[in-house]
mmCIF file of C-alpha atoms in Angstrom:
data_model
loop_
_atom_site.group_PDB
_atom_site.id
_atom_site.type_symbol
_atom_site.label_atom_id
_atom_site.label_comp_id
_atom_site.label_asym_id
_atom_site.label_seq_id
_atom_site.Cartn_x
_atom_site.Cartn_y
_atom_site.Cartn_z
ATOM 1 C CA MET V 1 14.174 -4.773 -59.395
ATOM 2 C CA ASP V 2 11.499 -6.452 -61.513
ATOM 3 C CA GLU V 3 10.010 -7.924 -58.343
ATOM 4 C CA LEU V 4 9.778 -4.459 -56.749
ATOM 5 C CA ALA V 5 8.149 -3.080 -59.896
ATOM 6 C CA ARG V 6 5.646 -5.928 -59.905
ATOM 7 C CA GLN V 7 4.761 -5.334 -56.255
ATOM 8 C CA GLN V 8 4.353 -1.611 -56.902
ATOM 9 C CA THR V 9 2.050 -2.322 -59.854
ATOM 10 C CA GLU V 10 -0.069 -4.693 -57.788
ATOM 11 C CA ARG V 11 -0.268 -2.138 -54.983
ATOM 12 C CA CYS V 12 -1.374 0.611 -57.344
ATOM 13 C CA LEU V 13 -3.950 -1.693 -58.888
ATOM 14 C CA GLN V 14 -5.308 -2.455 -55.439
ATOM 15 C CA LEU V 15 -5.551 1.251 -54.574
ATOM 16 C CA SER V 16 -7.143 2.166 -57.907
ATOM 17 C CA THR V 17 -10.551 0.966 -56.664
ATOM 18 C CA PRO V 18 -10.900 2.534 -53.193
ATOM 19 C CA SER V 19 -13.600 1.448 -50.753
ATOM 20 C CA ILE V 20 -16.225 4.167 -50.462
ATOM 21 C CA PRO V 21 -17.458 3.058 -46.990
ATOM 22 C CA GLN V 22 -13.891 2.959 -45.681
ATOM 23 C CA PHE V 23 -13.249 6.424 -47.116
ATOM 24 C CA VAL V 24 -16.412 7.792 -45.479
ATOM 25 C CA VAL V 25 -15.580 6.216 -42.105
ATOM 26 C CA SER V 26 -12.046 7.639 -42.205
ATOM 27 C CA CYS V 27 -13.394 11.119 -42.977
ATOM 28 C CA LEU V 28 -15.947 10.821 -40.164
ATOM 29 C CA LEU V 29 -13.197 9.829 -37.732
ATOM 30 C CA MET V 30 -11.192 12.894 -38.735
ATOM 31 C CA GLY V 31 -14.293 15.034 -38.234
ATOM 32 C CA TRP V 32 -14.893 13.439 -34.820
ATOM 33 C CA LEU V 33 -11.287 14.144 -33.847
ATOM 34 C CA LEU V 34 -11.659 17.786 -34.867
ATOM 35 C CA ILE V 35 -14.891 18.130 -32.883
ATOM 36 C CA SER V 36 -13.143 16.573 -29.882
ATOM 37 C CA TYR V 37 -10.389 19.192 -29.905
ATOM 38 C CA ILE V 38 -12.589 22.273 -30.446
ATOM 39 C CA PRO V 39 -13.844 22.417 -26.807
ATOM 40 C CA GLN V 40 -10.255 22.148 -25.573
ATOM 41 C CA TRP V 41 -9.102 25.046 -27.741
ATOM 42 C CA ALA V 42 -12.179 27.074 -26.747
ATOM 43 C CA ARG V 43 -11.595 26.494 -23.025
ATOM 44 C CA ILE V 44 -7.987 27.695 -23.188
ATOM 45 C CA VAL V 45 -9.038 30.791 -25.143
ATOM 46 C CA SER V 46 -11.984 31.592 -22.856
ATOM 47 C CA ARG V 47 -9.839 31.314 -19.720
ATOM 48 C CA LYS V 48 -6.847 33.000 -21.386
ATOM 49 C CA SER V 49 -4.731 30.622 -19.348
ATOM 50 C CA ALA V 50 -2.922 27.274 -19.564
ATOM 51 C CA GLU V 51 -3.425 26.608 -15.828
ATOM 52 C CA GLY V 52 -4.363 22.951 -15.300
ATOM 53 C CA LEU V 53 -2.496 21.562 -18.301
ATOM 54 C CA SER V 54 0.525 19.524 -17.245
ATOM 55 C CA THR V 55 3.805 20.652 -18.797
ATOM 56 C CA PHE V 56 4.972 17.042 -19.057
ATOM 57 C CA TYR V 57 1.663 16.020 -20.638
ATOM 58 C CA ILE V 58 2.132 18.647 -23.340
ATOM 59 C CA PHE V 59 5.814 17.724 -23.755
ATOM 60 C CA LEU V 60 5.338 13.952 -23.998
ATOM 61 C CA GLY V 61 2.279 14.301 -26.228
ATOM 62 C CA SER V 62 4.191 16.555 -28.630
ATOM 63 C CA LEU V 63 7.143 14.140 -28.773
ATOM 64 C CA SER V 64 4.730 11.279 -29.402
ATOM 65 C CA GLY V 65 3.193 13.230 -32.278
ATOM 66 C CA VAL V 66 6.596 13.844 -33.872
ATOM 67 C CA CYS V 67 7.384 10.121 -33.687
ATOM 68 C CA ALA V 68 3.949 9.233 -35.106
ATOM 69 C CA VAL V 69 4.443 11.449 -38.163
ATOM 70 C CA GLY V 70 7.989 10.106 -38.636
ATOM 71 C CA ASN V 71 6.698 6.547 -38.352
ATOM 72 C CA ILE V 72 3.939 6.889 -40.947
ATOM 73 C CA LEU V 73 6.146 8.746 -43.426
ATOM 74 C CA MET V 74 9.037 6.286 -43.096
ATOM 75 C CA LEU V 75 6.954 3.186 -43.775
ATOM 76 C CA PRO V 76 7.791 1.672 -47.181
ATOM 77 C CA SER V 77 4.061 1.184 -47.756
ATOM 78 C CA THR V 78 3.524 4.943 -47.492
ATOM 79 C CA GLU V 79 6.208 5.555 -50.106
ATOM 80 C CA ALA V 80 4.532 2.996 -52.375
ATOM 81 C CA ASP V 81 1.131 4.653 -51.888
ATOM 82 C CA MET V 82 2.602 8.030 -52.778
ATOM 83 C CA GLY V 83 4.130 6.541 -55.919
ATOM 84 C CA CYS V 84 0.725 5.318 -57.026
ATOM 85 C CA CYS V 85 -0.555 8.901 -57.236
ATOM 86 C CA SER V 86 1.233 9.283 -60.569
ATOM 87 C CA THR V 87 -0.901 6.542 -62.174
ATOM 88 C CA ASN V 88 -4.161 6.436 -60.194
ATOM 89 C CA SER V 89 -6.975 8.976 -60.120
ATOM 90 C CA LYS V 90 -6.945 11.864 -57.664
ATOM 91 C CA PHE V 91 -9.682 10.274 -55.579
ATOM 92 C CA ALA V 92 -7.799 6.967 -55.440
ATOM 93 C CA CYS V 93 -4.639 8.838 -54.479
ATOM 94 C CA ILE V 94 -6.345 10.724 -51.648
ATOM 95 C CA SER V 95 -8.088 7.570 -50.446
ATOM 96 C CA GLY V 96 -4.818 5.645 -50.428
ATOM 97 C CA LEU V 97 -3.079 8.336 -48.367
ATOM 98 C CA LEU V 98 -6.001 8.960 -46.024
ATOM 99 C CA GLY V 99 -4.364 6.948 -43.230
ATOM 100 C CA THR V 100 -1.308 9.190 -43.431
ATOM 101 C CA PHE V 101 -3.519 12.282 -43.446
ATOM 102 C CA GLN V 102 -5.334 11.022 -40.335
ATOM 103 C CA VAL V 103 -2.092 10.697 -38.370
ATOM 104 C CA ILE V 104 -0.790 14.105 -39.469
ATOM 105 C CA PHE V 105 -4.175 15.733 -38.795
ATOM 106 C CA GLY V 106 -4.375 14.303 -35.278
ATOM 107 C CA VAL V 107 -0.836 15.429 -34.465
ATOM 108 C CA SER V 108 -1.563 18.892 -35.876
ATOM 109 C CA CYS V 109 -4.579 19.218 -33.564
ATOM 110 C CA PHE V 110 -2.408 18.434 -30.552
ATOM 111 C CA TRP V 111 0.318 20.813 -31.723
ATOM 112 C CA ILE V 112 -2.266 23.584 -31.741
ATOM 113 C CA VAL V 113 -2.751 22.825 -28.027
ATOM 114 C CA LEU V 114 1.036 23.032 -27.597
ATOM 115 C CA LEU V 115 1.219 26.437 -29.309
ATOM 116 C CA MET V 116 -1.760 27.738 -27.328
ATOM 117 C CA TYR V 117 -0.113 26.481 -24.133
ATOM 118 C CA VAL V 118 3.038 28.458 -24.920
ATOM 119 C CA TYR V 119 1.187 31.589 -26.045
ATOM 120 C CA TYR V 120 -1.272 31.801 -23.147
ATOM 121 C CA SER V 121 1.364 30.924 -20.548
ATOM 122 C CA GLU V 122 3.382 33.907 -21.750
ATOM 123 C CA GLU V 123 0.311 36.125 -22.217
ATOM 124 C CA GLU V 124 -0.987 35.403 -18.713
ATOM 125 C CA TYR V 125 2.388 36.170 -17.183
ATOM 126 C CA ASN V 126 2.746 39.445 -19.110
ATOM 127 C CA ALA V 127 -0.770 40.484 -18.072
ATOM 128 C CA GLU V 128 0.136 39.718 -14.446
ATOM 129 C CA ILE V 129 3.409 41.639 -14.282
ATOM 130 C CA HIS V 130 2.007 44.664 -16.138
ATOM 131 C CA GLY V 131 -1.123 44.756 -13.967
ATOM 132 C CA HIS V 132 -3.528 44.226 -16.860
ATOM 133 C CA ARG V 133 -5.099 41.102 -15.381
ATOM 134 C CA LEU V 134 -4.455 38.880 -12.380
ATOM 135 C CA SER V 135 -3.437 35.311 -13.204
ATOM 136 C CA TRP V 136 -5.328 32.249 -12.000
ATOM 137 C CA SER V 137 -2.483 30.787 -9.941
ATOM 138 C CA GLY V 138 -0.413 33.752 -8.816
ATOM 139 C CA PRO V 139 2.731 35.340 -10.269
ATOM 140 C CA GLU V 140 5.258 32.713 -9.156
ATOM 141 C CA ARG V 141 3.535 29.680 -10.641
ATOM 142 C CA THR V 142 2.551 31.665 -13.720
ATOM 143 C CA PHE V 143 6.182 32.687 -14.268
ATOM 144 C CA ARG V 144 7.406 29.086 -13.890
ATOM 145 C CA ARG V 145 4.769 27.847 -16.338
ATOM 146 C CA ALA V 146 5.698 30.506 -18.917
ATOM 147 C CA LYS V 147 9.379 29.653 -18.608
ATOM 148 C CA ARG V 148 8.781 25.906 -18.927
ATOM 149 C CA ALA V 149 6.471 26.417 -21.900
ATOM 150 C CA TRP V 150 9.249 27.969 -23.972
ATOM 151 C CA VAL V 151 11.652 25.220 -22.915
ATOM 152 C CA VAL V 152 9.117 22.606 -24.035
ATOM 153 C CA LEU V 153 8.586 24.316 -27.401
ATOM 154 C CA LEU V 154 12.307 24.577 -28.106
ATOM 155 C CA ALA V 155 12.921 20.979 -27.011
ATOM 156 C CA VAL V 156 10.101 19.627 -29.170
ATOM 157 C CA CYS V 157 11.218 21.638 -32.213
ATOM 158 C CA GLY V 158 14.784 20.407 -31.721
ATOM 159 C CA PHE V 159 13.551 16.823 -31.415
ATOM 160 C CA ALA V 160 11.442 17.201 -34.573
ATOM 161 C CA PHE V 161 14.443 18.556 -36.484
ATOM 162 C CA MET V 162 16.559 15.608 -35.300
ATOM 163 C CA ILE V 163 13.925 13.065 -36.384
ATOM 164 C CA LEU V 164 13.624 14.813 -39.756
ATOM 165 C CA LEU V 165 17.400 14.798 -40.245
ATOM 166 C CA VAL V 166 17.810 11.130 -39.320
ATOM 167 C CA SER V 167 14.834 10.107 -41.467
ATOM 168 C CA ALA V 168 16.124 12.028 -44.504
ATOM 169 C CA THR V 169 19.562 10.469 -44.087
ATOM 170 C CA ILE V 170 18.123 6.948 -43.891
ATOM 171 C CA LEU V 171 15.925 7.475 -46.948
ATOM 172 C CA ASN V 172 18.841 8.765 -49.008
ATOM 173 C CA GLN V 173 21.762 6.672 -47.748
ATOM 174 C CA PHE V 174 20.480 3.645 -45.802
ATOM 175 C CA LYS V 175 17.097 2.831 -47.314
ATOM 176 C CA SER V 176 17.376 -0.822 -46.306
ATOM 177 C CA ILE V 177 16.825 0.057 -42.640
ATOM 178 C CA ALA V 178 13.854 2.360 -43.269
ATOM 179 C CA GLN V 179 11.414 -0.252 -41.918
ATOM 180 C CA THR V 180 13.536 -0.771 -38.788
ATOM 181 C CA TRP V 181 13.618 2.983 -38.132
ATOM 182 C CA ALA V 182 9.871 3.196 -38.700
ATOM 183 C CA ASP V 183 9.330 0.348 -36.217
ATOM 184 C CA PHE V 184 11.518 2.124 -33.644
ATOM 185 C CA LEU V 185 9.469 5.302 -34.039
ATOM 186 C CA GLY V 186 6.277 3.271 -33.705
ATOM 187 C CA VAL V 187 7.444 1.747 -30.414
ATOM 188 C CA SER V 188 8.420 5.239 -29.222
ATOM 189 C CA VAL V 189 4.912 6.483 -29.992
ATOM 190 C CA ALA V 190 3.442 3.661 -27.907
ATOM 191 C CA CYS V 191 5.752 4.302 -24.938
ATOM 192 C CA LEU V 192 5.204 8.063 -24.932
ATOM 193 C CA ALA V 193 1.438 7.715 -25.353
ATOM 194 C CA CYS V 194 1.318 5.329 -22.391
ATOM 195 C CA VAL V 195 3.028 7.720 -19.974
ATOM 196 C CA GLN V 196 1.865 11.128 -21.201
ATOM 197 C CA TRP V 197 -1.458 10.947 -19.332
ATOM 198 C CA ILE V 198 0.155 10.062 -15.985
ATOM 199 C CA PRO V 199 1.532 13.583 -15.254
ATOM 200 C CA GLN V 200 -1.767 15.133 -16.381
ATOM 201 C CA THR V 201 -3.697 12.929 -13.961
ATOM 202 C CA TRP V 202 -1.263 13.855 -11.191
ATOM 203 C CA THR V 203 -1.530 17.585 -11.971
ATOM 204 C CA THR V 204 -5.329 17.502 -12.017
ATOM 205 C CA TRP V 205 -5.460 15.671 -8.690
ATOM 206 C CA ASN V 206 -3.037 18.092 -7.008
ATOM 207 C CA LEU V 207 -4.862 21.111 -8.402
ATOM 208 C CA GLN V 208 -8.249 19.624 -7.442
ATOM 209 C CA SER V 209 -9.591 21.148 -10.630
ATOM 210 C CA LEU V 210 -9.452 20.524 -14.376
ATOM 211 C CA GLY V 211 -8.422 24.142 -14.923
ATOM 212 C CA SER V 212 -7.994 24.680 -18.650
ATOM 213 C CA LEU V 213 -8.352 20.972 -19.402
ATOM 214 C CA SER V 214 -11.714 20.495 -21.125
ATOM 215 C CA LEU V 215 -14.051 17.865 -19.681
ATOM 216 C CA VAL V 216 -16.101 17.954 -22.892
ATOM 217 C CA SER V 217 -13.028 17.107 -24.975
ATOM 218 C CA LEU V 218 -12.193 14.215 -22.675
ATOM 219 C CA CYS V 219 -15.736 12.870 -22.950
ATOM 220 C CA LEU V 220 -15.537 13.044 -26.746
ATOM 221 C CA MET V 221 -12.066 11.501 -27.039
ATOM 222 C CA THR V 222 -12.512 8.619 -24.600
ATOM 223 C CA PRO V 223 -15.190 6.658 -26.545
ATOM 224 C CA TYR V 224 -13.011 6.924 -29.650
ATOM 225 C CA THR V 225 -10.047 5.492 -27.724
ATOM 226 C CA TRP V 226 -12.018 2.614 -26.196
ATOM 227 C CA ILE V 227 -13.749 1.703 -29.462
ATOM 228 C CA PHE V 228 -10.373 1.575 -31.165
ATOM 229 C CA ALA V 229 -8.922 -0.574 -28.348
ATOM 230 C CA ILE V 230 -11.836 -3.048 -28.382
ATOM 231 C CA ASN V 231 -11.672 -3.255 -32.172
ATOM 232 C CA MET V 232 -7.967 -4.110 -31.998
ATOM 233 C CA ILE V 233 -8.593 -6.779 -29.323
ATOM 234 C CA MET V 234 -11.222 -8.405 -31.546
ATOM 235 C CA ARG V 235 -8.891 -8.328 -34.545
ATOM 236 C CA VAL V 236 -5.619 -9.577 -33.045
ATOM 237 C CA GLY V 237 -6.806 -11.265 -29.836
ATOM 238 C CA PHE V 238 -5.112 -11.214 -26.464
ATOM 239 C CA ALA V 239 -1.929 -12.655 -27.968
ATOM 240 C CA GLY V 240 -1.454 -9.368 -29.849
ATOM 241 C CA TRP V 241 -1.544 -7.311 -26.656
ATOM 242 C CA SER V 242 1.223 -4.986 -27.890
ATOM 243 C CA ALA V 243 -1.155 -3.597 -30.522
ATOM 244 C CA TRP V 244 -3.963 -2.590 -28.139
ATOM 245 C CA ILE V 245 -2.434 -2.178 -24.676
ATOM 246 C CA VAL V 246 -1.523 1.452 -25.417
ATOM 247 C CA TYR V 247 -5.110 2.426 -26.186
ATOM 248 C CA LEU V 248 -6.363 0.497 -23.160
ATOM 249 C CA LEU V 249 -4.011 2.395 -20.845
ATOM 250 C CA VAL V 250 -4.792 5.758 -22.450
ATOM 251 C CA GLY V 251 -8.526 5.073 -22.244
ATOM 252 C CA SER V 252 -8.191 4.151 -18.565
ATOM 253 C CA MET V 253 -6.318 7.380 -17.791
ATOM 254 C CA GLN V 254 -8.946 9.385 -19.641
ATOM 255 C CA LEU V 255 -11.704 7.699 -17.629
ATOM 256 C CA ILE V 256 -9.887 8.589 -14.401
ATOM 257 C CA LEU V 257 -9.653 12.230 -15.503
ATOM 258 C CA ILE V 258 -13.333 12.279 -16.465
ATOM 259 C CA SER V 259 -14.269 10.847 -13.074
ATOM 260 C CA MET V 260 -12.202 13.495 -11.300
ATOM 261 C CA GLY V 261 -13.664 16.227 -13.475
ATOM 262 C CA ILE V 262 -17.236 15.160 -12.711
ATOM 263 C CA ALA V 263 -16.446 14.898 -8.988
ATOM 264 C CA PHE V 264 -14.904 18.386 -8.987
ATOM 265 C CA ALA V 265 -17.893 19.783 -10.919
ATOM 266 C CA ILE V 266 -20.358 18.331 -8.389
ATOM 267 C CA ARG V 267 -18.265 19.677 -5.512
ATOM 268 C CA ASP V 268 -18.093 23.156 -7.050
ATOM 269 C CA TRP V 269 -21.829 23.094 -7.778
ATOM 270 C CA LYS V 270 -22.598 22.371 -4.120
ATOM 271 C CA ASN V 271 -19.995 24.783 -2.776
ATOM 272 C CA PRO V 272 -19.053 27.325 -5.460
ATOM 273 C CA PRO V 273 -15.377 28.229 -5.023
ATOM 274 C CA GLU V 274 -14.224 31.825 -4.984
ATOM 275 C CA ASP V 275 -12.365 32.935 -8.087
ATOM 276 C CA PRO V 276 -8.720 33.116 -6.940
ATOM 277 C CA ARG V 277 -8.223 36.215 -9.061
ATOM 278 C CA SER V 278 -11.146 37.945 -7.335
ATOM 279 C CA ALA V 279 -9.760 36.971 -3.938
ATOM 280 C CA ARG V 280 -6.355 38.367 -4.822
ATOM 281 C CA ALA V 281 -7.922 41.552 -6.184
ATOM 282 C CA SER V 282 -9.946 41.992 -2.983
ATOM 283 C CA LEU V 283 -6.855 41.421 -0.879
ATOM 284 C CA GLN V 284 -4.954 43.951 -2.948
ATOM 285 C CA LEU V 285 -7.739 46.522 -2.521
ATOM 286 C CA ASP V 286 -7.781 45.947 1.236
ATOM 287 C CA PHE V 287 -4.034 46.326 1.383
ATOM 288 C CA ASP V 288 -4.136 49.509 -0.693
ATOM 289 C CA GLY V 289 -6.929 50.871 1.500
ATOM 290 C CA TRP V 290 -4.956 50.099 4.649
ATOM 291 C CA ASN V 291 -1.931 51.856 3.192
ATOM 292 C CA GLY V 292 -4.086 54.783 2.176
ATOM 293 C CA SER V 293 -5.615 55.166 5.657
ATOM 294 C CA ARG V 294 -2.178 54.955 7.266
ATOM 295 C CA ARG V 295 -0.924 57.622 4.894
ATOM 296 C CA SER V 296 -3.969 59.797 5.650
ATOM 297 C CA LEU V 297 -3.431 59.367 9.379
ATOM 298 C CA ALA V 298 0.231 60.229 9.060
ATOM 299 C CA SER V 299 -0.612 63.300 6.973
ATOM 300 C CA SER V 300 -3.153 64.529 9.518
ATOM 301 C CA GLN V 301 -0.639 64.126 12.325
ATOM 302 C CA VAL V 302 1.949 66.078 10.354
ATOM 303 C CA SER V 303 -0.561 68.849 9.558
ATOM 304 C CA LYS V 304 -1.107 69.406 13.281
ATOM 305 C CA TYR V 305 2.465 70.422 13.693
#
């Protein structure tokens, strides 16, 4: 017990003099992350649609975020840093927990995308069936997307509750395995992050359009991912591949999506596509006009008799 107290005291002493440059860089990274997500949120709102966002991409990304928050909160070092807030200054406390705040902030930004995906999938479907506005992809696909969105939200919330329950139980009853549980969650984050971009790449290729996926956001996020990956390679070398391979794979997928987005933009600039909603509206008007002329013809024939 004395050894634990000594380690805690040394940790608090170390955190009592935070690095100002490191604090500034961490805040700038959080600001960069926020700026990266703003175009994505704006694109979904402007289109009033989630068309183009892969359901599995949203699902796997949300699960990865839950595991990331569970991982950072379950680490014994995080608990020690929180304990130091009772003795250190407020600035030292905030600086010591800034890494935890970064993880939670990043996950919160992605969860906003999840909530917008659910809301606009439902909103677009309701607008379609009530005749307020035609959807981008037609009623059938819009209905399937709205249905899957709610399934994803319920599944992610259930998964988050399960992680919270298991984590609370370990902290209260089996604290000795807290590090093992945190490591398991960390590996889960890596696995989910590796595969979450695959269905999005597949969806974008099949759709032949980014849809509601923001090219600007991708261009802002990708340098951050590659810089982080290169920094990790320089720190741990190729022998520590498990630490940077995730970011390398994610960065590669993002580059593929950016390349497709640029190619689609050039194609659409040369040959502007017709808005599918306008085409459907025109078809509906033609169909209504045809029905109206048939009715008029039938009425004139009846009036003769």
